[in-house]
PDB file with one MODEL, atoms N, CA, C and O in Angstrom:
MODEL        1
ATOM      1  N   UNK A   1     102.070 119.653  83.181  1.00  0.00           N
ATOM      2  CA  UNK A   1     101.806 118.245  83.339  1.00  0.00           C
ATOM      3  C   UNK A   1     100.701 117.851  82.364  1.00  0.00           C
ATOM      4  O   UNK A   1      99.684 118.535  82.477  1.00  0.00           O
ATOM      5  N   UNK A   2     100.681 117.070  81.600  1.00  0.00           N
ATOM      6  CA  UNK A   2      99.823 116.689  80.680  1.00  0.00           C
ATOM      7  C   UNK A   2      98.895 115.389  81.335  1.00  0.00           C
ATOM      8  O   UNK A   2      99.157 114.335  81.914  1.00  0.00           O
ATOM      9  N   UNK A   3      97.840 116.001  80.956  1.00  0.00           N
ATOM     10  CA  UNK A   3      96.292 114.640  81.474  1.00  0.00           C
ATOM     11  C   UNK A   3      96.035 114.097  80.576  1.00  0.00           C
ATOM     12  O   UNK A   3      95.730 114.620  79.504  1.00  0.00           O
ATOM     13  N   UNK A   4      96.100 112.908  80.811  1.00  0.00           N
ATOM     14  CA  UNK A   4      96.106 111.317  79.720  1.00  0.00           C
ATOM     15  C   UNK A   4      94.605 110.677  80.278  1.00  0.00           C
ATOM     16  O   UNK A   4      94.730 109.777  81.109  1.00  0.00           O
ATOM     17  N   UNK A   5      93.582 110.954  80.003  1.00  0.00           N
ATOM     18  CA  UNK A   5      92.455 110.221  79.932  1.00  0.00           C
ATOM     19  C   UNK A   5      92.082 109.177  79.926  1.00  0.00           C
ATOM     20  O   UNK A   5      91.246 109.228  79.023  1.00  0.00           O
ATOM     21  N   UNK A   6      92.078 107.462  80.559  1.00  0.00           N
ATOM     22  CA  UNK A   6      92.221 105.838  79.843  1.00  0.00           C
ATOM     23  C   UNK A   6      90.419 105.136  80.033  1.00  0.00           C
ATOM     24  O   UNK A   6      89.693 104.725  80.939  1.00  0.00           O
ATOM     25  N   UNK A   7      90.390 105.256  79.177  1.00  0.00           N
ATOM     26  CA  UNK A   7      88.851 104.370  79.030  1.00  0.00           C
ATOM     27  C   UNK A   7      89.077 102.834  78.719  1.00  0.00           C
ATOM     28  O   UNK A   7      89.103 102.576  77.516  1.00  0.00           O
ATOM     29  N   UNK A   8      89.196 102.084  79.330  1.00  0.00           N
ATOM     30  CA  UNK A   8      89.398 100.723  79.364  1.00  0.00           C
ATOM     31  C   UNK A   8      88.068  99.707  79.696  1.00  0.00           C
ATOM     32  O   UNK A   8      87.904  98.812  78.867  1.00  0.00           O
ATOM     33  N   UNK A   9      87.522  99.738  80.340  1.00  0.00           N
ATOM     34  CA  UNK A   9      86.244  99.342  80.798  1.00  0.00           C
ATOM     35  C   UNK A   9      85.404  98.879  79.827  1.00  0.00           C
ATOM     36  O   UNK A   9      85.784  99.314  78.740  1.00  0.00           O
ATOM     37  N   UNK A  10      84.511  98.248  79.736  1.00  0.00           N
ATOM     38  CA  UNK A  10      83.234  98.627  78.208  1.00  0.00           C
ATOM     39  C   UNK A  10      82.246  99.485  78.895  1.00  0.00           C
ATOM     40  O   UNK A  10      81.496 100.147  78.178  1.00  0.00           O
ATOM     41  N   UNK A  11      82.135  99.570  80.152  1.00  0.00           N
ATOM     42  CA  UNK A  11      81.311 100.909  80.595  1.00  0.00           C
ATOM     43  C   UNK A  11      81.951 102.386  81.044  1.00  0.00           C
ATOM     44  O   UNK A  11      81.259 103.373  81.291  1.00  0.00           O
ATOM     45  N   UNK A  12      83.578 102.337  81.108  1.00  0.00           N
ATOM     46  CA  UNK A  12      84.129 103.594  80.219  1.00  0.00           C
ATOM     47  C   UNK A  12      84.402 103.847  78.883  1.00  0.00           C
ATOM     48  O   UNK A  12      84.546 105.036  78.595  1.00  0.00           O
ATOM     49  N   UNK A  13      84.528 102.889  77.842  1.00  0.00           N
ATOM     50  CA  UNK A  13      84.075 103.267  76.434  1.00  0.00           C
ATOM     51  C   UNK A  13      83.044 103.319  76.649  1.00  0.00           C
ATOM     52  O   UNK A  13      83.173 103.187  77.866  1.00  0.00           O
ATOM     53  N   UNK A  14      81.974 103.411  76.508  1.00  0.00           N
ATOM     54  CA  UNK A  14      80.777 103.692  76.333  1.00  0.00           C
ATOM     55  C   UNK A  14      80.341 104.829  77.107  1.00  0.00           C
ATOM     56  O   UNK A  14      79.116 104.935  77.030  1.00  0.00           O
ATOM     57  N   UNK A  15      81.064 106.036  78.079  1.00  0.00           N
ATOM     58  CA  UNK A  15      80.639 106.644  78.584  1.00  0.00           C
ATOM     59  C   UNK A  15      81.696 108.221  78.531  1.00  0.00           C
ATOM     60  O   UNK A  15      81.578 109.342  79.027  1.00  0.00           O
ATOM     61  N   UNK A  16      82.913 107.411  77.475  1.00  0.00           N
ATOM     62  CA  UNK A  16      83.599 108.420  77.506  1.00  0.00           C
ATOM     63  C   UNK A  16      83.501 109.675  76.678  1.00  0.00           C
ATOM     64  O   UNK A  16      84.246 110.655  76.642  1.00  0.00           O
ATOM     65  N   UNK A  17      82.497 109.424  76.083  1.00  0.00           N
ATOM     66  CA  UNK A  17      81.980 110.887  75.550  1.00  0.00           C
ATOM     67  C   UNK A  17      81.788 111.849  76.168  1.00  0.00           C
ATOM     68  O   UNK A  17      82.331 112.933  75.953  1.00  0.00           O
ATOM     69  N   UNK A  18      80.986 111.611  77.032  1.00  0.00           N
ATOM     70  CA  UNK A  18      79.901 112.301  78.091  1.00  0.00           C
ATOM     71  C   UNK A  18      81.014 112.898  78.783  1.00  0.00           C
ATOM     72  O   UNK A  18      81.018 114.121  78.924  1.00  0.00           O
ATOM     73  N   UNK A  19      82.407 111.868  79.448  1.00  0.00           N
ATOM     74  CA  UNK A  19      83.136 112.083  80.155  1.00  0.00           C
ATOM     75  C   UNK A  19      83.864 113.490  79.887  1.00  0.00           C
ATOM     76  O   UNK A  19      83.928 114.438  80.670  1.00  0.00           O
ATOM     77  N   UNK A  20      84.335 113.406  78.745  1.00  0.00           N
ATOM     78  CA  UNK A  20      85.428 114.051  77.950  1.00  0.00           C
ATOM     79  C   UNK A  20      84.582 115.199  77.529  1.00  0.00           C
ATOM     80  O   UNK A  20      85.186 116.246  77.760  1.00  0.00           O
ATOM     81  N   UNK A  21      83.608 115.367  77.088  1.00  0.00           N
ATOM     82  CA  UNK A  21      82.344 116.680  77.027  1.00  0.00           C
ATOM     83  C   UNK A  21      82.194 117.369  78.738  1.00  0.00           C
ATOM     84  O   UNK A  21      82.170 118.591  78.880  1.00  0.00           O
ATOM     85  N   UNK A  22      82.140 116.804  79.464  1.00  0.00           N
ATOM     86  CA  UNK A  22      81.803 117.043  80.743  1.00  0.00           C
ATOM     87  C   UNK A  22      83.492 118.174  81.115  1.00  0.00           C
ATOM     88  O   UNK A  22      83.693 119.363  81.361  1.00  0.00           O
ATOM     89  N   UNK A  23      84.401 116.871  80.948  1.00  0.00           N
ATOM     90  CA  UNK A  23      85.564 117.828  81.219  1.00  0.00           C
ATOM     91  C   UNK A  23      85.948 119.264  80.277  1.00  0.00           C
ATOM     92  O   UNK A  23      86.247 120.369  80.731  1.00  0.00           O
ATOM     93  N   UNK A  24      85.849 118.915  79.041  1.00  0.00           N
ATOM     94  CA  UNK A  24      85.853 120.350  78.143  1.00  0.00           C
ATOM     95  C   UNK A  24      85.072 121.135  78.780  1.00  0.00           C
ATOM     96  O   UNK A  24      85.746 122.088  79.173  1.00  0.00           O
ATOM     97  N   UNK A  25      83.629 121.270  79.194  1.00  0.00           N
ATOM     98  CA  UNK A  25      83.092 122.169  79.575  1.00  0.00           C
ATOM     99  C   UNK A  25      83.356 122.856  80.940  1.00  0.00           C
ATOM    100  O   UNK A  25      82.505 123.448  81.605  1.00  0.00           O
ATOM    101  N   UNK A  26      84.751 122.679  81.279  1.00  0.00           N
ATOM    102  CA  UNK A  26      84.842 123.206  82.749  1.00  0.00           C
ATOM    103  C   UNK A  26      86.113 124.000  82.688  1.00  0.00           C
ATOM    104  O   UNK A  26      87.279 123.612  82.601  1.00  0.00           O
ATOM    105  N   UNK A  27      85.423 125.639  82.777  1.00  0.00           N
ATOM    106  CA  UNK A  27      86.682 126.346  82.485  1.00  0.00           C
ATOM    107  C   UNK A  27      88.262 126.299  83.076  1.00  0.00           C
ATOM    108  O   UNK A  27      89.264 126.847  82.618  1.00  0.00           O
ATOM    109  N   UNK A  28      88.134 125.583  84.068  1.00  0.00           N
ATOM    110  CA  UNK A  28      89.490 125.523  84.331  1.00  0.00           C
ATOM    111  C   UNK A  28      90.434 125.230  84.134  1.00  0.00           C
ATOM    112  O   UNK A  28      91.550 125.653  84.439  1.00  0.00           O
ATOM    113  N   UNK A  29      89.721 123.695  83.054  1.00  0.00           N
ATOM    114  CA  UNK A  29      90.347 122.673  82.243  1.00  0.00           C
ATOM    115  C   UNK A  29      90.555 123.273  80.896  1.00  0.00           C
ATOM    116  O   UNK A  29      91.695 123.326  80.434  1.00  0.00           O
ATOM    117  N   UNK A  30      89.509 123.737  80.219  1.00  0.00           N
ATOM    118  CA  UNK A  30      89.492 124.653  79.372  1.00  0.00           C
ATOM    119  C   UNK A  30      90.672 125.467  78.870  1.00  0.00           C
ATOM    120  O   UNK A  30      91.274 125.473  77.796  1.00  0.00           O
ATOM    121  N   UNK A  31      90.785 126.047  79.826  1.00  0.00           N
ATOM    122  CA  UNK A  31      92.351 127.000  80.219  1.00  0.00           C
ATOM    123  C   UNK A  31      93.876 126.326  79.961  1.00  0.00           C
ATOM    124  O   UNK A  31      94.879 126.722  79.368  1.00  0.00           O
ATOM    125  N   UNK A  32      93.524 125.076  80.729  1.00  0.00           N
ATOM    126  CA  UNK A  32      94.734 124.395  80.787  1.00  0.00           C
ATOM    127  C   UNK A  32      94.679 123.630  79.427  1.00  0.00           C
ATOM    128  O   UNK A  32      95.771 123.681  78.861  1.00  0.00           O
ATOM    129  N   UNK A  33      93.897 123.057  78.856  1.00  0.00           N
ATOM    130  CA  UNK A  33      93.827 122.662  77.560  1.00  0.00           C
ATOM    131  C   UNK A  33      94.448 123.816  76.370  1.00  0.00           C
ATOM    132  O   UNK A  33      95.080 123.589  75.338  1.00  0.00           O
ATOM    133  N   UNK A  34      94.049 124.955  76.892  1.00  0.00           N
ATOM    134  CA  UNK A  34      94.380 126.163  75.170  1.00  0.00           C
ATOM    135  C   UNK A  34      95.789 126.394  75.625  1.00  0.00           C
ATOM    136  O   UNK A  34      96.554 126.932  74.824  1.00  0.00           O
ATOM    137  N   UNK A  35      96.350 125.957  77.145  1.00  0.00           N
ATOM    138  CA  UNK A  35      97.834 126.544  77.454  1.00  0.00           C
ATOM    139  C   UNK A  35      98.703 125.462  76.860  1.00  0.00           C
ATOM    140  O   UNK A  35      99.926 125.598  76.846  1.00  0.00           O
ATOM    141  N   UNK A  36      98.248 124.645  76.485  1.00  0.00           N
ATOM    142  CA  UNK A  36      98.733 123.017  75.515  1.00  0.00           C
ATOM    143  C   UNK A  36      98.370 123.104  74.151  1.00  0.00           C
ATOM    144  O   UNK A  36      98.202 122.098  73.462  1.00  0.00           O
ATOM    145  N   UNK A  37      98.246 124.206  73.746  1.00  0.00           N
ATOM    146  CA  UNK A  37      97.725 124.368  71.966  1.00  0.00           C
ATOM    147  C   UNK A  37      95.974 123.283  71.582  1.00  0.00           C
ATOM    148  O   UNK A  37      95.506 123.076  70.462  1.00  0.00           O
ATOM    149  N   UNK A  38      95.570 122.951  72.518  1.00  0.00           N
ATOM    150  CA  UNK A  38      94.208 122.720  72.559  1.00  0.00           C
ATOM    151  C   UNK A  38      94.355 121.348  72.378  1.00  0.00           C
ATOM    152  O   UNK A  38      93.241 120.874  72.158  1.00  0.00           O
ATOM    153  N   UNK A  39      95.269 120.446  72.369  1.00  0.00           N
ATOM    154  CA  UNK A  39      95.872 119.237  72.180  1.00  0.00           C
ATOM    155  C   UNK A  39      95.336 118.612  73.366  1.00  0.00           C
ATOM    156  O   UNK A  39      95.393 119.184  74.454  1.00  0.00           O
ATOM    157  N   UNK A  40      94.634 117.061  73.163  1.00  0.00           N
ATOM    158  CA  UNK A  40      93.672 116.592  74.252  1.00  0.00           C
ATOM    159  C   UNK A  40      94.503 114.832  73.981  1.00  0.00           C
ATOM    160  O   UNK A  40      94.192 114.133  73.017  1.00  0.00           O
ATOM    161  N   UNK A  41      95.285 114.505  74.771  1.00  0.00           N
ATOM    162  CA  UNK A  41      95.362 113.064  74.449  1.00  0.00           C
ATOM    163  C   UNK A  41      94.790 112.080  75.107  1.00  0.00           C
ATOM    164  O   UNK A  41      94.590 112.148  76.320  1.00  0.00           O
ATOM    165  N   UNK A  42      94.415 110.901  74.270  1.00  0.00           N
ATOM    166  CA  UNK A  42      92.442 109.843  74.947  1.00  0.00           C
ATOM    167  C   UNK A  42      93.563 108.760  75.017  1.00  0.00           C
ATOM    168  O   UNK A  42      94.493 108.957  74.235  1.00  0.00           O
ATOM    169  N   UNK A  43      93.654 107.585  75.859  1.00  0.00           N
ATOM    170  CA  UNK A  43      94.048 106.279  75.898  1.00  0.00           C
ATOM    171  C   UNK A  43      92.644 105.674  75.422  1.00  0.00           C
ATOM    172  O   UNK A  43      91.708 106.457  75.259  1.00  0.00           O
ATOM    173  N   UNK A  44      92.449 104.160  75.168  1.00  0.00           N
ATOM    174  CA  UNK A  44      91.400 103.454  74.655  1.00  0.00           C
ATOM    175  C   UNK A  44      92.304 102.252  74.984  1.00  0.00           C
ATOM    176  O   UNK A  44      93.250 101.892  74.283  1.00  0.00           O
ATOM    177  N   UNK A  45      91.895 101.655  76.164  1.00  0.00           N
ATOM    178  CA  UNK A  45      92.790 100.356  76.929  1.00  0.00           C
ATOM    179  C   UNK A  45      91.818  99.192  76.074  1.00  0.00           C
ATOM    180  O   UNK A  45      90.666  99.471  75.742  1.00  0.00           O
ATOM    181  N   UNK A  46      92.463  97.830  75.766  1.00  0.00           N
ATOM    182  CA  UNK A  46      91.940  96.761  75.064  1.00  0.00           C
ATOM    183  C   UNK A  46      91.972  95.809  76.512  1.00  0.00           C
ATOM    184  O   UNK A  46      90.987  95.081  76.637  1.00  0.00           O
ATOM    185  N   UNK A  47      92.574  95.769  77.157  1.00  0.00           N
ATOM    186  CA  UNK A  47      92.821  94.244  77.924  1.00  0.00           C
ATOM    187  C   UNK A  47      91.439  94.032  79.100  1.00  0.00           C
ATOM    188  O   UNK A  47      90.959  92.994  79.555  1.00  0.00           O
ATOM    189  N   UNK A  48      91.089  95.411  79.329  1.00  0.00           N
ATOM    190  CA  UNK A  48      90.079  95.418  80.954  1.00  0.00           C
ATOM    191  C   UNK A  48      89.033  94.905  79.455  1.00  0.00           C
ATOM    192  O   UNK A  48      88.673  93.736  79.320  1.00  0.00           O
ATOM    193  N   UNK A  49      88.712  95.879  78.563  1.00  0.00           N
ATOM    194  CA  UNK A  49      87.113  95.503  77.903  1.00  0.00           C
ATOM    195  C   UNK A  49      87.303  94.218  77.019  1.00  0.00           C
ATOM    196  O   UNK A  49      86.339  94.023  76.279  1.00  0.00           O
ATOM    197  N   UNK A  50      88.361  93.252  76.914  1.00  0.00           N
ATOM    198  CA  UNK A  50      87.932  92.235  76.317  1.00  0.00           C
ATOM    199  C   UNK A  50      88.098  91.004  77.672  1.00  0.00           C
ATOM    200  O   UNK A  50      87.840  89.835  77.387  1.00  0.00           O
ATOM    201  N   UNK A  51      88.422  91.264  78.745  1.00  0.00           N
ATOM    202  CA  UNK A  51      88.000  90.910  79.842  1.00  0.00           C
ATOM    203  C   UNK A  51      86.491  90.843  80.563  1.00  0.00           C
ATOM    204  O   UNK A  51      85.884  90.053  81.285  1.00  0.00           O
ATOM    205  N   UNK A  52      86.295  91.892  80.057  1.00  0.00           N
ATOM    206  CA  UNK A  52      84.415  92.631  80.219  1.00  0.00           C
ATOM    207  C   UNK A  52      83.804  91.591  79.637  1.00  0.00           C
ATOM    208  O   UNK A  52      83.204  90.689  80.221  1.00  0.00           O
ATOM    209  N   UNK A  53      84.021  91.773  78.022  1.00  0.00           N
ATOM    210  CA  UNK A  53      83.068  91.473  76.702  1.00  0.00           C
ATOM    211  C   UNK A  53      83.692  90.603  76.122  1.00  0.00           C
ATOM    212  O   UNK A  53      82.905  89.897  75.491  1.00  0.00           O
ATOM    213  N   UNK A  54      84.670  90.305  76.017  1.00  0.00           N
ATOM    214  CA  UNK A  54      85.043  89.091  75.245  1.00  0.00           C
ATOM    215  C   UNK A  54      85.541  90.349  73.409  1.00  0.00           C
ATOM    216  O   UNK A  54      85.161  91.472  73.079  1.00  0.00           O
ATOM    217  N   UNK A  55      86.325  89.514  72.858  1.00  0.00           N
ATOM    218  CA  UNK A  55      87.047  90.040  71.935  1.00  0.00           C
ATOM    219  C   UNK A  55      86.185  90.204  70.652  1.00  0.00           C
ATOM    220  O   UNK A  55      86.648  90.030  69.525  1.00  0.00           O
ATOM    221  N   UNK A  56      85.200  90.470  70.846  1.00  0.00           N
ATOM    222  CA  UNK A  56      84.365  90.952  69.597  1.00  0.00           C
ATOM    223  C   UNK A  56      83.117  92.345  70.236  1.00  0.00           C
ATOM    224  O   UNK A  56      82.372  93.114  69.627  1.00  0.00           O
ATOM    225  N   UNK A  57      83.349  92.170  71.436  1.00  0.00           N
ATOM    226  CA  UNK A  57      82.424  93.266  71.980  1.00  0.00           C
ATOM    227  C   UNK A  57      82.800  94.139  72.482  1.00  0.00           C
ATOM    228  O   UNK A  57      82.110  95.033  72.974  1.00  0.00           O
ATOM    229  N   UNK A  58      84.603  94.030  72.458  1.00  0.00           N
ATOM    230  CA  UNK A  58      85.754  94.777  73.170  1.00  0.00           C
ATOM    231  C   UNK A  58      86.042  95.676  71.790  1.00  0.00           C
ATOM    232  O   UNK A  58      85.971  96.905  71.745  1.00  0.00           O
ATOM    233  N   UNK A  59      86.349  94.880  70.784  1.00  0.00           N
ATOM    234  CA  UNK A  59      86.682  95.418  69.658  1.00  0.00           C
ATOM    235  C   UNK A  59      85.731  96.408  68.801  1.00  0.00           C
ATOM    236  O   UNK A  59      86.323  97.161  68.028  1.00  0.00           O
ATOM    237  N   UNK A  60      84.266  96.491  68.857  1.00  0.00           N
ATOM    238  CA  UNK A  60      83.235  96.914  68.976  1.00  0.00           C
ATOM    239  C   UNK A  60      82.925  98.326  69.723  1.00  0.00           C
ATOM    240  O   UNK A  60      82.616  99.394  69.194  1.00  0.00           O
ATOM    241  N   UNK A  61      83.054  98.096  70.784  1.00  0.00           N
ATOM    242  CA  UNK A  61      83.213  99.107  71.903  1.00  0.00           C
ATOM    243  C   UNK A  61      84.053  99.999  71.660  1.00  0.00           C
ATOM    244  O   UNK A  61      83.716 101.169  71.476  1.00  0.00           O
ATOM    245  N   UNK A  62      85.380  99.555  71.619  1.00  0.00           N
ATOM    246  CA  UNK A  62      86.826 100.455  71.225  1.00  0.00           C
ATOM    247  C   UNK A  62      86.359 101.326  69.853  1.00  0.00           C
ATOM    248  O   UNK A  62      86.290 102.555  69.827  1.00  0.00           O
ATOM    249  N   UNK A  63      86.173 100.781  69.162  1.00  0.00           N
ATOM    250  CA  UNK A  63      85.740 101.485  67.841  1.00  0.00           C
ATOM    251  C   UNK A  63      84.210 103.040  67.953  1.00  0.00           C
ATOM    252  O   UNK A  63      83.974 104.188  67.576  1.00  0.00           O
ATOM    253  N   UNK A  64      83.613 101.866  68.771  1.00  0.00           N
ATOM    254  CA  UNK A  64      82.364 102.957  68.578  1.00  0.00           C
ATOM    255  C   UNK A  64      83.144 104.199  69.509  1.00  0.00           C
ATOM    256  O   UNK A  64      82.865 105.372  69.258  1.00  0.00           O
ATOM    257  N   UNK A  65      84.043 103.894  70.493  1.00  0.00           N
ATOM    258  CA  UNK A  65      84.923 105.140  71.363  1.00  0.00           C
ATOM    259  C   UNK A  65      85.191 105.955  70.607  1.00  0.00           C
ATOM    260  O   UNK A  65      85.013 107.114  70.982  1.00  0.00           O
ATOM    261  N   UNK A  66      85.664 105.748  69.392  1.00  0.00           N
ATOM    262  CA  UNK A  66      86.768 106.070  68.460  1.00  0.00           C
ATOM    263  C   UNK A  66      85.929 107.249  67.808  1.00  0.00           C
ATOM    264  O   UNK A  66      86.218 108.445  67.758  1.00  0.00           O
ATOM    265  N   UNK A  67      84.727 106.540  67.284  1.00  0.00           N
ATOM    266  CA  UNK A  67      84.248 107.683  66.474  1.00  0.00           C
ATOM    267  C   UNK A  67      83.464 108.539  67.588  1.00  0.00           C
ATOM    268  O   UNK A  67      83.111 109.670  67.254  1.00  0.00           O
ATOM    269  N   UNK A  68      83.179 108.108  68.829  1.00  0.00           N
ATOM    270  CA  UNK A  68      82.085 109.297  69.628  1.00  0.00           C
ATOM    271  C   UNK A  68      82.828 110.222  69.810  1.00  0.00           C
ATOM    272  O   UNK A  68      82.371 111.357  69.685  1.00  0.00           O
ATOM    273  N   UNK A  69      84.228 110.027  70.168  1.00  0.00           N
ATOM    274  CA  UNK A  69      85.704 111.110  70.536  1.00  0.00           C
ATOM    275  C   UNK A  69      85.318 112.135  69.312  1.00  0.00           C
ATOM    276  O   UNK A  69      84.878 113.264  69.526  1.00  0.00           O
ATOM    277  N   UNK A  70      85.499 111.693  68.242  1.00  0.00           N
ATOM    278  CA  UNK A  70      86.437 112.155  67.295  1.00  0.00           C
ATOM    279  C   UNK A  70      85.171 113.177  67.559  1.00  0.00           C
ATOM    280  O   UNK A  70      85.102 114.244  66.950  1.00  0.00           O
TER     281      UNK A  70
ENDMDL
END
């Protein structure tokens, strides 16, 4: 079964680093991640954070997600 991650929020972009670090570091997940060729797939939802922030702080947000992931 594959785990799909969705940060939609502007206070889950902004926290999904931590999130996604937090989960790597837990061997169980760990495990199940290398049994998937180490392949991690992130959603980055637009509609909740420009609901939040409005469409320049949504767009903002999404981006800074983008590079904390990577």
């Amino acid at each position: 079964m594959n785990i799909v991650a969705l940060f939609e929020t502007i206070a889950d972009l902004r926290g999904c680093s931590d999130i996604m670090d937090a989960l790597f570091s837990t061997a169980l997940y760990r495990r199940l991640l290398e049994s998937r060729g180490g392949v991690q797939e992130v959603m980055l939802g637009y509609s909740d954070s420009n609901k939040d922030g409005g469409f320049l702080t949504s767009s903002w947000e999404l981006y800074k997600a983008e590079v904390a992931l990577v």
